[in-house]
């Protein structure tokens, strides 16, 4: 089956899971806290379980889920170099549990660490972002980006997630911002897609996990965007270490943004 057909089959599964396993808990779920301080609700676990049951309909492969133990994640990663699913059952759990309608299910299929196709779906807005390698990126069937992005940093709308950004850089972003305006939406997976769509022009997050970026990075790349890590290298996929990710909607903006960040950290 071509990758694009698989992406569309995945989209249909993800929509079902969001409707049946997540939305019944919206505005009812109680937030608990994991050992690392991040939040969890029964909907995160229900979504992960439903995806484990349904993903083999698209492709049979090991699954790395955020709500598994680090040992299970590593085992699946090692077993799945020739094909592995990576899922964030709810990205934006704090938004979800506070009733803020900005969260998503994020699912990607990777081969040798490279995303082949992926879906990020927000059930409250019914927005489905998806991409297949070499075949483009879409939002509900409309090709991304939706608008011409900014060409200069000074005119950009920036997504800034201050979590884990080094102190000097964080202070410089506050006192001498190089962009026009700044946002943070509380869902990394959606923020990748917002850059892909042209809603944001540039973005930085001080430490994302594989499930935060696995689908979004392909959606951005297929929309013509560029991404990497704060140190300047490529974003190499791995299940455990968190990465300081930097991105922009086009190559010229990316180099202007990365240069500014590196000069101010
Ligand atoms: C979180 C969200 C949030 C980001 C955190 C992530 P989760 O994911 O994407 O916006 O700041 O770093 O961990 O825990 O809601 O899946
Ligand atoms: Ca999550
Ligand atoms: Ca996440």
JSON list of N, CA, C and O in Angstrom, two decimals, residues 65-105:
[
{"chain": "A", "resi": 65, "resn": "UNK", "atom": "N", "xyz": [4.85, 3.75, 23.18]},
{"chain": "A", "resi": 65, "resn": "UNK", "atom": "CA", "xyz": [3.83, 4.67, 23.66]},
{"chain": "A", "resi": 65, "resn": "UNK", "atom": "C", "xyz": [4.36, 5.48, 24.82]},
{"chain": "A", "resi": 65, "resn": "UNK", "atom": "O", "xyz": [5.13, 4.96, 25.64]},
{"chain": "A", "resi": 66, "resn": "UNK", "atom": "N", "xyz": [3.95, 6.74, 24.92]},
{"chain": "A", "resi": 66, "resn": "UNK", "atom": "CA", "xyz": [4.44, 7.57, 26.01]},
{"chain": "A", "resi": 66, "resn": "UNK", "atom": "C", "xyz": [4.12, 6.96, 27.36]},
{"chain": "A", "resi": 66, "resn": "UNK", "atom": "O", "xyz": [4.92, 7.07, 28.30]},
{"chain": "A", "resi": 67, "resn": "UNK", "atom": "N", "xyz": [2.96, 6.31, 27.48]},
{"chain": "A", "resi": 67, "resn": "UNK", "atom": "CA", "xyz": [2.55, 5.82, 28.79]},
{"chain": "A", "resi": 67, "resn": "UNK", "atom": "C", "xyz": [3.09, 4.42, 29.10]},
{"chain": "A", "resi": 67, "resn": "UNK", "atom": "O", "xyz": [2.57, 3.72, 29.96]},
{"chain": "A", "resi": 68, "resn": "UNK", "atom": "N", "xyz": [4.11, 3.96, 28.38]},
{"chain": "A", "resi": 68, "resn": "UNK", "atom": "CA", "xyz": [4.79, 2.70, 28.71]},
{"chain": "A", "resi": 68, "resn": "UNK", "atom": "C", "xyz": [5.99, 3.02, 29.60]},
{"chain": "A", "resi": 68, "resn": "UNK", "atom": "O", "xyz": [6.39, 4.18, 29.72]},
{"chain": "A", "resi": 69, "resn": "UNK", "atom": "N", "xyz": [6.58, 1.99, 30.19]},
{"chain": "A", "resi": 69, "resn": "UNK", "atom": "CA", "xyz": [7.79, 2.23, 31.00]},
{"chain": "A", "resi": 69, "resn": "UNK", "atom": "C", "xyz": [8.97, 2.49, 30.06]},
{"chain": "A", "resi": 69, "resn": "UNK", "atom": "O", "xyz": [8.95, 2.05, 28.90]},
{"chain": "A", "resi": 70, "resn": "UNK", "atom": "N", "xyz": [10.02, 3.18, 30.54]},
{"chain": "A", "resi": 70, "resn": "UNK", "atom": "CA", "xyz": [11.21, 3.40, 29.70]},
{"chain": "A", "resi": 70, "resn": "UNK", "atom": "C", "xyz": [11.80, 2.09, 29.19]},
{"chain": "A", "resi": 70, "resn": "UNK", "atom": "O", "xyz": [12.29, 2.02, 28.06]},
{"chain": "A", "resi": 71, "resn": "UNK", "atom": "N", "xyz": [11.72, 1.04, 30.01]},
{"chain": "A", "resi": 71, "resn": "UNK", "atom": "CA", "xyz": [12.26, -0.26, 29.58]},
{"chain": "A", "resi": 71, "resn": "UNK", "atom": "C", "xyz": [11.46, -0.81, 28.40]},
{"chain": "A", "resi": 71, "resn": "UNK", "atom": "O", "xyz": [12.03, -1.31, 27.42]},
{"chain": "A", "resi": 72, "resn": "UNK", "atom": "N", "xyz": [10.13, -0.69, 28.48]},
{"chain": "A", "resi": 72, "resn": "UNK", "atom": "CA", "xyz": [9.28, -1.18, 27.37]},
{"chain": "A", "resi": 72, "resn": "UNK", "atom": "C", "xyz": [9.55, -0.35, 26.10]},
{"chain": "A", "resi": 72, "resn": "UNK", "atom": "O", "xyz": [9.61, -0.89, 25.00]},
{"chain": "A", "resi": 73, "resn": "UNK", "atom": "N", "xyz": [9.71, 0.97, 26.28]},
{"chain": "A", "resi": 73, "resn": "UNK", "atom": "CA", "xyz": [9.95, 1.85, 25.12]},
{"chain": "A", "resi": 73, "resn": "UNK", "atom": "C", "xyz": [11.25, 1.46, 24.42]},
{"chain": "A", "resi": 73, "resn": "UNK", "atom": "O", "xyz": [11.29, 1.36, 23.19]},
{"chain": "A", "resi": 74, "resn": "UNK", "atom": "N", "xyz": [12.29, 1.23, 25.22]},
{"chain": "A", "resi": 74, "resn": "UNK", "atom": "CA", "xyz": [13.59, 0.89, 24.65]},
{"chain": "A", "resi": 74, "resn": "UNK", "atom": "C", "xyz": [13.54, -0.46, 23.94]},
{"chain": "A", "resi": 74, "resn": "UNK", "atom": "O", "xyz": [14.10, -0.63, 22.85]},
{"chain": "A", "resi": 75, "resn": "UNK", "atom": "N", "xyz": [12.82, -1.39, 24.54]},
{"chain": "A", "resi": 75, "resn": "UNK", "atom": "CA", "xyz": [12.70, -2.72, 23.95]},
{"chain": "A", "resi": 75, "resn": "UNK", "atom": "C", "xyz": [12.01, -2.63, 22.57]},
{"chain": "A", "resi": 75, "resn": "UNK", "atom": "O", "xyz": [12.44, -3.23, 21.59]},
{"chain": "A", "resi": 76, "resn": "UNK", "atom": "N", "xyz": [10.94, -1.85, 22.51]},
{"chain": "A", "resi": 76, "resn": "UNK", "atom": "CA", "xyz": [10.22, -1.69, 21.22]},
{"chain": "A", "resi": 76, "resn": "UNK", "atom": "C", "xyz": [11.09, -0.97, 20.20]},
{"chain": "A", "resi": 76, "resn": "UNK", "atom": "O", "xyz": [11.10, -1.32, 19.01]},
{"chain": "A", "resi": 77, "resn": "UNK", "atom": "N", "xyz": [11.83, 0.05, 20.67]},
{"chain": "A", "resi": 77, "resn": "UNK", "atom": "CA", "xyz": [12.72, 0.78, 19.76]},
{"chain": "A", "resi": 77, "resn": "UNK", "atom": "C", "xyz": [13.75, -0.17, 19.15]},
{"chain": "A", "resi": 77, "resn": "UNK", "atom": "O", "xyz": [13.98, -0.20, 17.95]},
{"chain": "A", "resi": 78, "resn": "UNK", "atom": "N", "xyz": [14.38, -0.99, 20.01]},
{"chain": "A", "resi": 78, "resn": "UNK", "atom": "CA", "xyz": [15.41, -1.92, 19.53]},
{"chain": "A", "resi": 78, "resn": "UNK", "atom": "C", "xyz": [14.82, -2.98, 18.60]},
{"chain": "A", "resi": 78, "resn": "UNK", "atom": "O", "xyz": [15.45, -3.39, 17.64]},
{"chain": "A", "resi": 79, "resn": "UNK", "atom": "N", "xyz": [13.57, -3.38, 18.88]},
{"chain": "A", "resi": 79, "resn": "UNK", "atom": "CA", "xyz": [12.93, -4.42, 18.06]},
{"chain": "A", "resi": 79, "resn": "UNK", "atom": "C", "xyz": [12.38, -3.84, 16.76]},
{"chain": "A", "resi": 79, "resn": "UNK", "atom": "O", "xyz": [12.06, -4.58, 15.83]},
{"chain": "A", "resi": 80, "resn": "UNK", "atom": "N", "xyz": [12.29, -2.51, 16.68]},
{"chain": "A", "resi": 80, "resn": "UNK", "atom": "CA", "xyz": [11.53, -1.91, 15.57]},
{"chain": "A", "resi": 80, "resn": "UNK", "atom": "C", "xyz": [12.35, -1.05, 14.63]},
{"chain": "A", "resi": 80, "resn": "UNK", "atom": "O", "xyz": [11.79, -0.16, 14.00]},
{"chain": "A", "resi": 81, "resn": "UNK", "atom": "N", "xyz": [13.63, -1.32, 14.47]},
{"chain": "A", "resi": 81, "resn": "UNK", "atom": "CA", "xyz": [14.42, -0.48, 13.56]},
{"chain": "A", "resi": 81, "resn": "UNK", "atom": "C", "xyz": [13.90, -0.57, 12.12]},
{"chain": "A", "resi": 81, "resn": "UNK", "atom": "O", "xyz": [14.03, 0.35, 11.34]},
{"chain": "A", "resi": 82, "resn": "UNK", "atom": "N", "xyz": [13.28, -1.70, 11.78]},
{"chain": "A", "resi": 82, "resn": "UNK", "atom": "CA", "xyz": [12.75, -1.81, 10.41]},
{"chain": "A", "resi": 82, "resn": "UNK", "atom": "C", "xyz": [11.29, -1.39, 10.32]},
{"chain": "A", "resi": 82, "resn": "UNK", "atom": "O", "xyz": [10.65, -1.57, 9.27]},
{"chain": "A", "resi": 83, "resn": "UNK", "atom": "N", "xyz": [10.77, -0.86, 11.40]},
{"chain": "A", "resi": 83, "resn": "UNK", "atom": "CA", "xyz": [9.39, -0.39, 11.39]},
{"chain": "A", "resi": 83, "resn": "UNK", "atom": "C", "xyz": [8.84, -0.37, 12.80]},
{"chain": "A", "resi": 83, "resn": "UNK", "atom": "O", "xyz": [8.77, -1.41, 13.46]},
{"chain": "A", "resi": 84, "resn": "UNK", "atom": "N", "xyz": [8.48, 0.82, 13.28]},
{"chain": "A", "resi": 84, "resn": "UNK", "atom": "CA", "xyz": [7.97, 0.94, 14.64]},
{"chain": "A", "resi": 84, "resn": "UNK", "atom": "C", "xyz": [6.95, 2.10, 14.68]},
{"chain": "A", "resi": 84, "resn": "UNK", "atom": "O", "xyz": [7.13, 3.11, 14.00]},
{"chain": "A", "resi": 85, "resn": "UNK", "atom": "N", "xyz": [5.89, 1.92, 15.47]},
{"chain": "A", "resi": 85, "resn": "UNK", "atom": "CA", "xyz": [4.95, 3.00, 15.73]},
{"chain": "A", "resi": 85, "resn": "UNK", "atom": "C", "xyz": [5.44, 3.81, 16.92]},
{"chain": "A", "resi": 85, "resn": "UNK", "atom": "O", "xyz": [5.99, 3.25, 17.87]},
{"chain": "A", "resi": 86, "resn": "UNK", "atom": "N", "xyz": [5.21, 5.12, 16.89]},
{"chain": "A", "resi": 86, "resn": "UNK", "atom": "CA", "xyz": [5.48, 5.96, 18.06]},
{"chain": "A", "resi": 86, "resn": "UNK", "atom": "C", "xyz": [4.23, 6.78, 18.33]},
{"chain": "A", "resi": 86, "resn": "UNK", "atom": "O", "xyz": [3.77, 7.52, 17.44]},
{"chain": "A", "resi": 87, "resn": "UNK", "atom": "N", "xyz": [3.67, 6.64, 19.54]},
{"chain": "A", "resi": 87, "resn": "UNK", "atom": "CA", "xyz": [2.39, 7.31, 19.81]},
{"chain": "A", "resi": 87, "resn": "UNK", "atom": "C", "xyz": [2.45, 8.20, 21.05]},
{"chain": "A", "resi": 87, "resn": "UNK", "atom": "O", "xyz": [3.05, 7.86, 22.06]},
{"chain": "A", "resi": 88, "resn": "UNK", "atom": "N", "xyz": [1.82, 9.35, 20.92]},
{"chain": "A", "resi": 88, "resn": "UNK", "atom": "CA", "xyz": [1.51, 10.19, 22.07]},
{"chain": "A", "resi": 88, "resn": "UNK", "atom": "C", "xyz": [-0.01, 10.14, 22.19]},
{"chain": "A", "resi": 88, "resn": "UNK", "atom": "O", "xyz": [-0.72, 10.76, 21.39]},
{"chain": "A", "resi": 89, "resn": "UNK", "atom": "N", "xyz": [-0.53, 9.38, 23.14]},
{"chain": "A", "resi": 89, "resn": "UNK", "atom": "CA", "xyz": [-1.98, 9.11, 23.18]},
{"chain": "A", "resi": 89, "resn": "UNK", "atom": "C", "xyz": [-2.81, 10.37, 23.37]},
{"chain": "A", "resi": 89, "resn": "UNK", "atom": "O", "xyz": [-3.89, 10.50, 22.81]},
{"chain": "A", "resi": 90, "resn": "UNK", "atom": "N", "xyz": [-2.31, 11.31, 24.20]},
{"chain": "A", "resi": 90, "resn": "UNK", "atom": "CA", "xyz": [-2.85, 12.68, 24.25]},
{"chain": "A", "resi": 90, "resn": "UNK", "atom": "C", "xyz": [-1.65, 13.61, 24.40]},
{"chain": "A", "resi": 90, "resn": "UNK", "atom": "O", "xyz": [-0.91, 13.51, 25.39]},
{"chain": "A", "resi": 91, "resn": "UNK", "atom": "N", "xyz": [-1.42, 14.47, 23.44]},
{"chain": "A", "resi": 91, "resn": "UNK", "atom": "CA", "xyz": [-0.39, 15.49, 23.59]},
{"chain": "A", "resi": 91, "resn": "UNK", "atom": "C", "xyz": [-1.10, 16.78, 24.00]},
{"chain": "A", "resi": 91, "resn": "UNK", "atom": "O", "xyz": [-1.96, 17.28, 23.25]},
{"chain": "A", "resi": 92, "resn": "UNK", "atom": "N", "xyz": [-0.75, 17.27, 25.20]},
{"chain": "A", "resi": 92, "resn": "UNK", "atom": "CA", "xyz": [-1.46, 18.42, 25.75]},
{"chain": "A", "resi": 92, "resn": "UNK", "atom": "C", "xyz": [-2.41, 17.96, 26.85]},
{"chain": "A", "resi": 92, "resn": "UNK", "atom": "O", "xyz": [-3.53, 18.46, 26.96]},
{"chain": "A", "resi": 93, "resn": "UNK", "atom": "N", "xyz": [-1.94, 17.03, 27.68]},
{"chain": "A", "resi": 93, "resn": "UNK", "atom": "CA", "xyz": [-2.81, 16.49, 28.74]},
{"chain": "A", "resi": 93, "resn": "UNK", "atom": "C", "xyz": [-3.24, 17.57, 29.74]},
{"chain": "A", "resi": 93, "resn": "UNK", "atom": "O", "xyz": [-4.37, 17.54, 30.24]},
{"chain": "A", "resi": 94, "resn": "UNK", "atom": "N", "xyz": [-2.36, 18.53, 30.01]},
{"chain": "A", "resi": 94, "resn": "UNK", "atom": "CA", "xyz": [-2.75, 19.60, 30.94]},
{"chain": "A", "resi": 94, "resn": "UNK", "atom": "C", "xyz": [-3.90, 20.41, 30.35]},
{"chain": "A", "resi": 94, "resn": "UNK", "atom": "O", "xyz": [-4.88, 20.73, 31.04]},
{"chain": "A", "resi": 95, "resn": "UNK", "atom": "N", "xyz": [-3.81, 20.74, 29.06]},
{"chain": "A", "resi": 95, "resn": "UNK", "atom": "CA", "xyz": [-4.93, 21.42, 28.40]},
{"chain": "A", "resi": 95, "resn": "UNK", "atom": "C", "xyz": [-6.19, 20.55, 28.48]},
{"chain": "A", "resi": 95, "resn": "UNK", "atom": "O", "xyz": [-7.28, 21.04, 28.83]},
{"chain": "A", "resi": 96, "resn": "UNK", "atom": "N", "xyz": [-6.04, 19.27, 28.15]},
{"chain": "A", "resi": 96, "resn": "UNK", "atom": "CA", "xyz": [-7.18, 18.35, 28.16]},
{"chain": "A", "resi": 96, "resn": "UNK", "atom": "C", "xyz": [-7.87, 18.34, 29.52]},
{"chain": "A", "resi": 96, "resn": "UNK", "atom": "O", "xyz": [-9.10, 18.47, 29.63]},
{"chain": "A", "resi": 97, "resn": "UNK", "atom": "N", "xyz": [-7.07, 18.21, 30.59]},
{"chain": "A", "resi": 97, "resn": "UNK", "atom": "CA", "xyz": [-7.69, 18.07, 31.90]},
{"chain": "A", "resi": 97, "resn": "UNK", "atom": "C", "xyz": [-8.22, 19.40, 32.43]},
{"chain": "A", "resi": 97, "resn": "UNK", "atom": "O", "xyz": [-9.06, 19.42, 33.31]},
{"chain": "A", "resi": 98, "resn": "UNK", "atom": "N", "xyz": [-7.76, 20.53, 31.87]},
{"chain": "A", "resi": 98, "resn": "UNK", "atom": "CA", "xyz": [-8.32, 21.83, 32.26]},
{"chain": "A", "resi": 98, "resn": "UNK", "atom": "C", "xyz": [-9.46, 22.29, 31.36]},
{"chain": "A", "resi": 98, "resn": "UNK", "atom": "O", "xyz": [-9.97, 23.39, 31.52]},
{"chain": "A", "resi": 99, "resn": "UNK", "atom": "N", "xyz": [-9.80, 21.46, 30.38]},
{"chain": "A", "resi": 99, "resn": "UNK", "atom": "CA", "xyz": [-10.89, 21.82, 29.48]},
{"chain": "A", "resi": 99, "resn": "UNK", "atom": "C", "xyz": [-10.49, 22.80, 28.39]},
{"chain": "A", "resi": 99, "resn": "UNK", "atom": "O", "xyz": [-11.36, 23.43, 27.78]},
{"chain": "A", "resi": 100, "resn": "UNK", "atom": "N", "xyz": [-9.19, 22.95, 28.15]},
{"chain": "A", "resi": 100, "resn": "UNK", "atom": "CA", "xyz": [-8.72, 23.84, 27.06]},
{"chain": "A", "resi": 100, "resn": "UNK", "atom": "C", "xyz": [-8.71, 23.01, 25.77]},
{"chain": "A", "resi": 100, "resn": "UNK", "atom": "O", "xyz": [-8.03, 21.97, 25.73]},
{"chain": "A", "resi": 101, "resn": "UNK", "atom": "N", "xyz": [-9.41, 23.44, 24.73]},
{"chain": "A", "resi": 101, "resn": "UNK", "atom": "CA", "xyz": [-9.57, 22.57, 23.56]},
{"chain": "A", "resi": 101, "resn": "UNK", "atom": "C", "xyz": [-8.38, 22.58, 22.60]},
{"chain": "A", "resi": 101, "resn": "UNK", "atom": "O", "xyz": [-8.53, 22.74, 21.39]},
{"chain": "A", "resi": 102, "resn": "UNK", "atom": "N", "xyz": [-7.20, 22.40, 23.15]},
{"chain": "A", "resi": 102, "resn": "UNK", "atom": "CA", "xyz": [-5.97, 22.33, 22.34]},
{"chain": "A", "resi": 102, "resn": "UNK", "atom": "C", "xyz": [-5.17, 21.13, 22.80]},
{"chain": "A", "resi": 102, "resn": "UNK", "atom": "O", "xyz": [-4.32, 21.23, 23.70]},
{"chain": "A", "resi": 103, "resn": "UNK", "atom": "N", "xyz": [-5.46, 19.97, 22.23]},
{"chain": "A", "resi": 103, "resn": "UNK", "atom": "CA", "xyz": [-4.71, 18.74, 22.51]},
{"chain": "A", "resi": 103, "resn": "UNK", "atom": "C", "xyz": [-4.90, 17.85, 21.30]},
{"chain": "A", "resi": 103, "resn": "UNK", "atom": "O", "xyz": [-5.74, 18.12, 20.43]},
{"chain": "A", "resi": 104, "resn": "UNK", "atom": "N", "xyz": [-4.09, 16.81, 21.22]},
{"chain": "A", "resi": 104, "resn": "UNK", "atom": "CA", "xyz": [-4.12, 16.00, 20.00]},
{"chain": "A", "resi": 104, "resn": "UNK", "atom": "C", "xyz": [-3.67, 14.58, 20.29]},
{"chain": "A", "resi": 104, "resn": "UNK", "atom": "O", "xyz": [-2.98, 14.32, 21.28]},
{"chain": "A", "resi": 105, "resn": "UNK", "atom": "N", "xyz": [-4.06, 13.68, 19.40]},
{"chain": "A", "resi": 105, "resn": "UNK", "atom": "CA", "xyz": [-3.46, 12.34, 19.34]},
{"chain": "A", "resi": 105, "resn": "UNK", "atom": "C", "xyz": [-2.38, 12.43, 18.27]},
{"chain": "A", "resi": 105, "resn": "UNK", "atom": "O", "xyz": [-2.63, 12.97, 17.19]}
]
